[in-house]
mmCIF file of C-alpha atoms in Angstrom:
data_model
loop_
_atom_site.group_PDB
_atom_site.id
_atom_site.type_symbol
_atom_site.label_atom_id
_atom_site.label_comp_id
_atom_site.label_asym_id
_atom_site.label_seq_id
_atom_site.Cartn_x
_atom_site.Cartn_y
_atom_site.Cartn_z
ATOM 1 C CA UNK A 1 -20.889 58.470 157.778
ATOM 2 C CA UNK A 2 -21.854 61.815 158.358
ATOM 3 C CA UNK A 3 -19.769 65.115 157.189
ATOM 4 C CA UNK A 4 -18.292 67.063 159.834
ATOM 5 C CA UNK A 5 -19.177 71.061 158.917
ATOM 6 C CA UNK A 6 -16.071 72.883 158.421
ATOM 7 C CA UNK A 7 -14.820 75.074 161.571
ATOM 8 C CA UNK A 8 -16.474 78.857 161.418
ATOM 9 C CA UNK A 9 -13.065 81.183 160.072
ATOM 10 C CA UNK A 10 -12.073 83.512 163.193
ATOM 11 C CA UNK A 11 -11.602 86.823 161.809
ATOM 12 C CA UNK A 12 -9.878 88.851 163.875
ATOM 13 C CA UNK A 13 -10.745 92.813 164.519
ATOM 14 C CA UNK A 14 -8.694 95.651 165.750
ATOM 15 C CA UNK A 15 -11.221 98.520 167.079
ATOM 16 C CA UNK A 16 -9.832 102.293 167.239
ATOM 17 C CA UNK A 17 -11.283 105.041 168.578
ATOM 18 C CA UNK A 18 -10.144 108.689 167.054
ATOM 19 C CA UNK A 19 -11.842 110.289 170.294
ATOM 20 C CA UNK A 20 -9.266 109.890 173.822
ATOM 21 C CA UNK A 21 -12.336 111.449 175.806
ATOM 22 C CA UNK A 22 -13.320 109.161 178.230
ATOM 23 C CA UNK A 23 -17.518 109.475 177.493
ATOM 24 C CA UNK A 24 -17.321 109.439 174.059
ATOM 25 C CA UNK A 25 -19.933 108.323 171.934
ATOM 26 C CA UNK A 26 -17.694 106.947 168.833
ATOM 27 C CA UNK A 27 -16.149 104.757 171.703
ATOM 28 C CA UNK A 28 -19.479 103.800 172.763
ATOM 29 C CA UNK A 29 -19.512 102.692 169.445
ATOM 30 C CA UNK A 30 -17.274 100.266 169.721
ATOM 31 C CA UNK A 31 -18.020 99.107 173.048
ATOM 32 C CA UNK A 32 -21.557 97.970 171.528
ATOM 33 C CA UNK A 33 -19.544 96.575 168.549
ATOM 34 C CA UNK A 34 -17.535 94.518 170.309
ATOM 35 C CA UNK A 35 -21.145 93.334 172.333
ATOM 36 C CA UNK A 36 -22.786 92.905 169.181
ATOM 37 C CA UNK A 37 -19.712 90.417 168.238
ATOM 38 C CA UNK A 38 -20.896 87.789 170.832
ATOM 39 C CA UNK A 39 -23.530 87.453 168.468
ATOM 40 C CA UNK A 40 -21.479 86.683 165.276
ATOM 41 C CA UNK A 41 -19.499 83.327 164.748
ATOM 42 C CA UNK A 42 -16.228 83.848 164.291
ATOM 43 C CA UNK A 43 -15.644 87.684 164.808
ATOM 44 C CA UNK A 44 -13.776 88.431 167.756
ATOM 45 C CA UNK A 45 -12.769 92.743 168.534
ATOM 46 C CA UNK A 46 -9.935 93.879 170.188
ATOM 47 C CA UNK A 47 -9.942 97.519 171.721
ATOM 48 C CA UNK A 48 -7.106 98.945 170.959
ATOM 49 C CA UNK A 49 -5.807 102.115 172.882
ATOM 50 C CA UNK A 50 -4.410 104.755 170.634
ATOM 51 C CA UNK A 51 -3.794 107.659 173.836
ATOM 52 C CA UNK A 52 -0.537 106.289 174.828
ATOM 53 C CA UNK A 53 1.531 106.645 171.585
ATOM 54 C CA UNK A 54 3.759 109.884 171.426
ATOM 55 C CA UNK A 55 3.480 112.025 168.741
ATOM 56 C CA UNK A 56 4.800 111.019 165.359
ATOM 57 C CA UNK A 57 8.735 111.633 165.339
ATOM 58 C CA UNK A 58 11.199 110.077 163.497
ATOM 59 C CA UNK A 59 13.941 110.776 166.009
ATOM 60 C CA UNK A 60 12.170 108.340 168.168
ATOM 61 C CA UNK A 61 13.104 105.461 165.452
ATOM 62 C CA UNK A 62 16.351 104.608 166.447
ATOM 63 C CA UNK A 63 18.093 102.055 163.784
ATOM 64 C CA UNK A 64 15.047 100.952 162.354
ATOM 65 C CA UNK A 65 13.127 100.603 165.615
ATOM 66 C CA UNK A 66 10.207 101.981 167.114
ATOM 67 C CA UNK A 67 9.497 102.849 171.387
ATOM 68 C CA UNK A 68 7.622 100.042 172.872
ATOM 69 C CA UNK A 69 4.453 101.432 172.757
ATOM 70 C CA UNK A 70 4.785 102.691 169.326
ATOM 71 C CA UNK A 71 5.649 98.492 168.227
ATOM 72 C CA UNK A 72 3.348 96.872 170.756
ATOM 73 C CA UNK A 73 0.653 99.209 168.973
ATOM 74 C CA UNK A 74 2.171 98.278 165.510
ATOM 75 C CA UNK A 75 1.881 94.702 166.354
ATOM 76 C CA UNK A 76 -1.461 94.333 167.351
ATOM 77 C CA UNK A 77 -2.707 96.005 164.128
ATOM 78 C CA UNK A 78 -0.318 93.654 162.402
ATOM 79 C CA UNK A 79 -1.752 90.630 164.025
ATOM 80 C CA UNK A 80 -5.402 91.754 163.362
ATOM 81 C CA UNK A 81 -7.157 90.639 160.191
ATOM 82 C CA UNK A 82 -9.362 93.672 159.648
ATOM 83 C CA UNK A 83 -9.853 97.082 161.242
ATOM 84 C CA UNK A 84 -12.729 99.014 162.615
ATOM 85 C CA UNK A 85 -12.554 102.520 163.254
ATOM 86 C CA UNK A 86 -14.701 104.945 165.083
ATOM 87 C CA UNK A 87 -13.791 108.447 165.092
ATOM 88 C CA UNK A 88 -15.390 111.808 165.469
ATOM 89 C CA UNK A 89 -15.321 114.513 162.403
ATOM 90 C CA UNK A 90 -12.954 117.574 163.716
ATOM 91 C CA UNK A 91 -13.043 120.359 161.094
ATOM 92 C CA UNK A 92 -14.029 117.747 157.948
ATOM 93 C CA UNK A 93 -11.359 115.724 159.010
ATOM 94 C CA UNK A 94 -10.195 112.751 161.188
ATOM 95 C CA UNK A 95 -8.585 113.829 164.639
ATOM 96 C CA UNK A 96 -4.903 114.872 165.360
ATOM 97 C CA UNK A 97 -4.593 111.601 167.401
ATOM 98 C CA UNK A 98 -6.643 109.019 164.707
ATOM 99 C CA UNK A 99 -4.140 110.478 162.232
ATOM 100 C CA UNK A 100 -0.711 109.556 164.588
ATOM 101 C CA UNK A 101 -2.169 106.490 164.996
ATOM 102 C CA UNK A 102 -2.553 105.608 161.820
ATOM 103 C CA UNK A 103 1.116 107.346 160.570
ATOM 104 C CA UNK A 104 2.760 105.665 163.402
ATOM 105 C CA UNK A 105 1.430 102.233 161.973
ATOM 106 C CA UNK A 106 1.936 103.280 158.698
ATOM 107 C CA UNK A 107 6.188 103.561 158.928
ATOM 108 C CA UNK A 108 7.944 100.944 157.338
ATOM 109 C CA UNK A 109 6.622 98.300 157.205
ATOM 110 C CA UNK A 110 3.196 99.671 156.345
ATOM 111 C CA UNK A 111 1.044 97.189 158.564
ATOM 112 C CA UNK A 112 -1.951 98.711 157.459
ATOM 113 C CA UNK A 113 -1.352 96.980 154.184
ATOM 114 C CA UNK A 114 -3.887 94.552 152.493
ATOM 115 C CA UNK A 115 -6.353 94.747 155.537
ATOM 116 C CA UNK A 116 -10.188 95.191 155.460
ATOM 117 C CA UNK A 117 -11.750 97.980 157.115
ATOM 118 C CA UNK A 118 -14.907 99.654 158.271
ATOM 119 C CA UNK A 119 -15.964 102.848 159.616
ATOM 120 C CA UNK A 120 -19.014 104.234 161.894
ATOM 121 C CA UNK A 121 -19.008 107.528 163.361
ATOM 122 C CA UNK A 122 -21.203 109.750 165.709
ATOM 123 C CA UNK A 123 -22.056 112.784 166.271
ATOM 124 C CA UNK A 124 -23.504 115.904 165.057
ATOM 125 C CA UNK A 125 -25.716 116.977 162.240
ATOM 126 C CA UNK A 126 -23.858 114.331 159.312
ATOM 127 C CA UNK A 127 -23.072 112.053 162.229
ATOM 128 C CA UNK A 128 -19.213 112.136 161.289
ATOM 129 C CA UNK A 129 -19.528 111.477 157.546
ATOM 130 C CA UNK A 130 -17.250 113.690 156.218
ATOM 131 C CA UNK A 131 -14.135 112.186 158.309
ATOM 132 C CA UNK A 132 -15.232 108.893 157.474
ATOM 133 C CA UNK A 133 -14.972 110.172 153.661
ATOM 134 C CA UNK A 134 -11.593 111.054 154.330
ATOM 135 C CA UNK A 135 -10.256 108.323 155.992
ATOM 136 C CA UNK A 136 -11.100 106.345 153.182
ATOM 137 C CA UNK A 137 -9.052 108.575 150.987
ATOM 138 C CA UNK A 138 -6.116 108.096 153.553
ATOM 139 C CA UNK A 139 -6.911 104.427 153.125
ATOM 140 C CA UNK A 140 -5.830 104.220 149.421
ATOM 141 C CA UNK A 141 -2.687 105.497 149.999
ATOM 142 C CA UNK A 142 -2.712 103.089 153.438
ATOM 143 C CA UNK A 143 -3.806 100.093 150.848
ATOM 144 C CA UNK A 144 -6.261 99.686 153.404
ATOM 145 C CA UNK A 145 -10.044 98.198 151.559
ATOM 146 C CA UNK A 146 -12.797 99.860 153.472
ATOM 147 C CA UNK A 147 -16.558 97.942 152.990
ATOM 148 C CA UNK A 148 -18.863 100.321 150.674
ATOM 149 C CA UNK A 149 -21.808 99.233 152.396
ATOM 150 C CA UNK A 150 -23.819 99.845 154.926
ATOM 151 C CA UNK A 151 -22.702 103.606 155.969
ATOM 152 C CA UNK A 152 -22.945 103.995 159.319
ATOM 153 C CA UNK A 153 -23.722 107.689 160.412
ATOM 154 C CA UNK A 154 -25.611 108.489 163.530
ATOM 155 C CA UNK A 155 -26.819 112.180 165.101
ATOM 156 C CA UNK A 156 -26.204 111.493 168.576
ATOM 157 C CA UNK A 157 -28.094 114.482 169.530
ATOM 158 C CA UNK A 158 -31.275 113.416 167.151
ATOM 159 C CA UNK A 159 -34.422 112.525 169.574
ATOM 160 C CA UNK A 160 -34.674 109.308 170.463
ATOM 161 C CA UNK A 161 -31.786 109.231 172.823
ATOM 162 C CA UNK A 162 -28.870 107.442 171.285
ATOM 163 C CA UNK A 163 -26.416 106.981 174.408
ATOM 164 C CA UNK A 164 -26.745 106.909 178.069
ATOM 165 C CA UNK A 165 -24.938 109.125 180.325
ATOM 166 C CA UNK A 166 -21.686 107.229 179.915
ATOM 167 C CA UNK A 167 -21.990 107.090 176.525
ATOM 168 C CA UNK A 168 -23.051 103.922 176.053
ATOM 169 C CA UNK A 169 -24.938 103.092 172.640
ATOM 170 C CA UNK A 170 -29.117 102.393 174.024
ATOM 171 C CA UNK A 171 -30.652 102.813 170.425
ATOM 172 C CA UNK A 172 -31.803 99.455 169.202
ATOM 173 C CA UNK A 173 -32.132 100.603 165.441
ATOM 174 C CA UNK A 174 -28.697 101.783 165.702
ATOM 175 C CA UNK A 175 -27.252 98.711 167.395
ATOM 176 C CA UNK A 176 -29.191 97.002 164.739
ATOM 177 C CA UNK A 177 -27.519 98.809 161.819
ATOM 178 C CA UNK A 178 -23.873 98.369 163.477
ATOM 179 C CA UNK A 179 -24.204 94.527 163.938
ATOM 180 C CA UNK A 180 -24.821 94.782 159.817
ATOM 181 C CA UNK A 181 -21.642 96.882 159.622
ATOM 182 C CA UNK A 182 -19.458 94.218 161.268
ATOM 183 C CA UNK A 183 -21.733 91.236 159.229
ATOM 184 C CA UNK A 184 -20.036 92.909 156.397
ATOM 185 C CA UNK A 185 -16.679 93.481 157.835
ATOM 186 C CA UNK A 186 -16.669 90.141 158.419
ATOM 187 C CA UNK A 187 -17.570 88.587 155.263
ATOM 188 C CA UNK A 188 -15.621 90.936 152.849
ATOM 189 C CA UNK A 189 -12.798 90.211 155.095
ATOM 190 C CA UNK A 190 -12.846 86.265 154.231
ATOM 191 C CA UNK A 191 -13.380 87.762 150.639
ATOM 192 C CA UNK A 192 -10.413 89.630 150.979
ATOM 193 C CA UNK A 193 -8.227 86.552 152.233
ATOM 194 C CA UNK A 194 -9.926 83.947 149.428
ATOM 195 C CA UNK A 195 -11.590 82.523 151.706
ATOM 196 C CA UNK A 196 -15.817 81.673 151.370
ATOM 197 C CA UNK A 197 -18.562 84.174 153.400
#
């Protein structure tokens, strides 16, 4: 009798953009991520919208609750298994509404906590590194494990043409080097929960 191969593990991937601009090229991103996951057993990516949550206010909590959109937010990164962001580098940094995002989610419970996570950025001249390097450090406290490698970094402005004009990611080298971002994602993720890559 012949062995039955074990079912693929579905690991489960909530995508944020730090960039509410509708063209943008770091959600382009993640529109060619979540393309590029059709292609991968067992990796499925959510999009999920950060522009609706209000600013970061505790007087919103009200007896150890949250506004709708604040929990439904905090549940879907709670229900994901790992986390890919995508986020543009404003003044070295992450943006103002990356950073809400992530303190909203991070209230107790933190349920960043204990997650994989990967980040690719665009834009220009370093491509968005040195937010990425900073998110990580916001990770540690977050208890958030970020992949080491591959970096992703890409000059959108750098000839040949990286996006089209809706921002959509036309660069087969970089699509190429994203699908081995979320080959990573996935396996350190099953790492991460004990489980084989």
């Amino acid at each position: 009798m012949a062995a039955t191969a074990a079912p693929t593990p579905v690991i489960k991937v909530a995508a944020l953009c730090g960039s509410l601009r509708k063209g943008s090229y770091n959600r382009g991103l993640l529109r060619a991520a979540k393309d590029l996951s059709k292609s991968i057993s067992g990796l499925e990516i959510e999009y999920v919208d950060i522009s609706p949550l209000p600013f970061l206010n505790t007087d919103l909590e009200v007896n150890g609750t949250y506004p709708p959109v604040v929990e439904a937010f905090r549940q879907k990164i709670l229900a994901a298994d790992s986390i890919l962001f995508a986020s543009p580098e404003y003044n070295y940094s992450v943006t103002g509404p990356l950073k809400n995002a992530i303190d909203w989610a991070s209230r107790p419970p933190n349920v960043w906590a204990a997650k994989a996570a990967a980040v690719v950025s665009t834009g220009g001249g370093f491509g968005g590194g040195r937010s990425q390097y900073h998110l990580r450090q916001i990770g540690v406290y977050l208890d958030l494990h970020f992949i080491n490698k591959p970096e992703f970094f890409l000059n959108a402005f750098q000839p040949p043409a990286k996006f089209d004009s809706d921002g959509n990611l036309i660069d087969d080298a970089a699509k190429a080097k994203l699908k081995d971002v979320l080959l990573s994602l996935y396996a350190f993720t099953l790492r991460l929960q004990g489980k084989c890559a």
